[in-house]
Amino acid sequence: QVQLVESGGGLVQTGGSLRLSCAASGRTFSIYVMGWFRQAPGKEREFVAAINWSGGSTYYADSVKGRLTISRDNAKNTVYLQMNSLNVEDTAVYYCAANPRSDYKRLMYTYWGQGTQVTVSS
């Protein structure tokens, strides 16, 4: 089992920045891909970014390219999501996930965190 705990969410104004963290514990040696997803009120959960745990290759949704950056610190078993130039459309609960059972953009991940709220005010 792998446990994931997100932190770093909060309230920020349009144009501001936040850095989310997701700390993994348990069988962390089994992690091969970690991803970030988000779910806005009344909308489906959507893919944001993913990172290959060993090689560090990264993947992004088109809507966040150039503004959000995913990274990882293997020594700390933590993945980060640096979010810059935030706008109100980025308001959502952000979830981290580990080990997709199919394509990394799909929701079929084995492990999920509890989510952290990000609210962007105009």
mmCIF file of C-alpha atoms in Angstrom, residues 33-113:
data_model
loop_
_atom_site.group_PDB
_atom_site.id
_atom_site.type_symbol
_atom_site.label_atom_id
_atom_site.label_comp_id
_atom_site.label_asym_id
_atom_site.label_seq_id
_atom_site.Cartn_x
_atom_site.Cartn_y
_atom_site.Cartn_z
ATOM 1 C CA VAL A 33 4.280 7.393 -12.063
ATOM 2 C CA MET A 34 2.653 10.116 -9.994
ATOM 3 C CA GLY A 35 0.010 12.460 -11.257
ATOM 4 C CA TRP A 36 -1.984 15.507 -10.286
ATOM 5 C CA PHE A 37 -5.676 15.817 -11.050
ATOM 6 C CA ARG A 38 -8.249 18.467 -10.168
ATOM 7 C CA GLN A 39 -11.994 18.654 -9.784
ATOM 8 C CA ALA A 40 -13.884 21.923 -9.958
ATOM 9 C CA PRO A 41 -17.415 22.253 -8.535
ATOM 10 C CA GLY A 42 -19.935 20.566 -10.805
ATOM 11 C CA LYS A 43 -17.250 19.221 -13.141
ATOM 12 C CA GLU A 44 -15.541 15.902 -13.654
ATOM 13 C CA ARG A 45 -12.088 15.226 -12.287
ATOM 14 C CA GLU A 46 -9.478 16.040 -14.911
ATOM 15 C CA PHE A 47 -5.833 15.331 -15.554
ATOM 16 C CA VAL A 48 -3.356 18.119 -14.806
ATOM 17 C CA ALA A 49 0.181 16.698 -14.889
ATOM 18 C CA ALA A 50 2.183 13.513 -14.375
ATOM 19 C CA ILE A 51 5.800 12.576 -13.786
ATOM 20 C CA ASN A 52 7.769 9.412 -14.257
ATOM 21 C CA TRP A 53 9.184 8.613 -10.833
ATOM 22 C CA SER A 54 12.557 7.285 -11.968
ATOM 23 C CA GLY A 55 13.392 9.171 -15.135
ATOM 24 C CA GLY A 56 11.589 12.389 -14.370
ATOM 25 C CA SER A 57 9.743 12.688 -17.692
ATOM 26 C CA THR A 58 6.806 15.044 -17.359
ATOM 27 C CA TYR A 59 3.407 15.340 -19.030
ATOM 28 C CA TYR A 60 0.878 18.177 -18.899
ATOM 29 C CA ALA A 61 -2.660 18.983 -19.857
ATOM 30 C CA ASP A 62 -2.712 21.607 -22.605
ATOM 31 C CA SER A 63 -4.633 23.992 -20.344
ATOM 32 C CA VAL A 64 -1.776 24.236 -17.831
ATOM 33 C CA LYS A 65 1.344 24.081 -20.003
ATOM 34 C CA GLY A 66 3.681 26.945 -19.257
ATOM 35 C CA ARG A 67 1.979 27.826 -15.950
ATOM 36 C CA LEU A 68 2.149 24.659 -13.857
ATOM 37 C CA THR A 69 5.262 22.581 -13.249
ATOM 38 C CA ILE A 70 5.413 19.107 -11.769
ATOM 39 C CA SER A 71 8.573 17.889 -10.072
ATOM 40 C CA ARG A 72 9.632 15.259 -7.597
ATOM 41 C CA ASP A 73 12.135 14.723 -4.800
ATOM 42 C CA ASN A 74 12.786 11.002 -4.633
ATOM 43 C CA ALA A 75 14.735 11.316 -1.382
ATOM 44 C CA LYS A 76 11.699 12.860 0.296
ATOM 45 C CA ASN A 77 9.152 10.714 -1.583
ATOM 46 C CA THR A 78 7.363 13.898 -2.482
ATOM 47 C CA VAL A 79 5.931 15.279 -5.698
ATOM 48 C CA TYR A 80 5.256 18.981 -6.166
ATOM 49 C CA LEU A 81 3.022 21.094 -8.348
ATOM 50 C CA GLN A 82 4.242 24.659 -8.758
ATOM 51 C CA MET A 83 1.350 26.770 -9.973
ATOM 52 C CA ASN A 84 1.984 30.239 -11.404
ATOM 53 C CA SER A 85 -0.221 32.831 -13.112
ATOM 54 C CA LEU A 86 -3.283 31.324 -11.503
ATOM 55 C CA ASN A 87 -6.750 32.296 -12.700
ATOM 56 C CA VAL A 88 -10.251 31.619 -11.416
ATOM 57 C CA GLU A 89 -10.583 28.622 -13.747
ATOM 58 C CA ASP A 90 -7.864 26.908 -11.704
ATOM 59 C CA THR A 91 -10.143 26.835 -8.651
ATOM 60 C CA ALA A 92 -10.618 23.179 -7.734
ATOM 61 C CA VAL A 93 -9.742 20.424 -5.331
ATOM 62 C CA TYR A 94 -6.356 19.075 -6.384
ATOM 63 C CA TYR A 95 -5.558 15.402 -5.935
ATOM 64 C CA CYS A 96 -2.342 13.499 -6.308
ATOM 65 C CA ALA A 97 -2.316 9.895 -7.435
ATOM 66 C CA ALA A 98 0.200 7.107 -7.921
ATOM 67 C CA ASN A 99 0.574 4.198 -10.336
ATOM 68 C CA PRO A 100 -1.875 4.456 -13.213
ATOM 69 C CA ARG A 101 -3.374 1.142 -14.321
ATOM 70 C CA SER A 102 -3.718 2.444 -17.877
ATOM 71 C CA ASP A 103 -2.872 5.722 -19.641
ATOM 72 C CA TYR A 104 -1.487 8.297 -17.190
ATOM 73 C CA LYS A 105 -4.170 10.826 -18.219
ATOM 74 C CA ARG A 106 -7.007 8.561 -17.163
ATOM 75 C CA LEU A 107 -8.451 8.288 -13.675
ATOM 76 C CA MET A 108 -7.502 4.645 -13.202
ATOM 77 C CA TYR A 109 -4.750 5.202 -10.644
ATOM 78 C CA THR A 110 -4.186 2.723 -7.858
ATOM 79 C CA TYR A 111 -3.611 5.229 -5.051
ATOM 80 C CA TRP A 112 -5.173 8.623 -4.357
ATOM 81 C CA GLY A 113 -4.712 11.359 -1.802
#
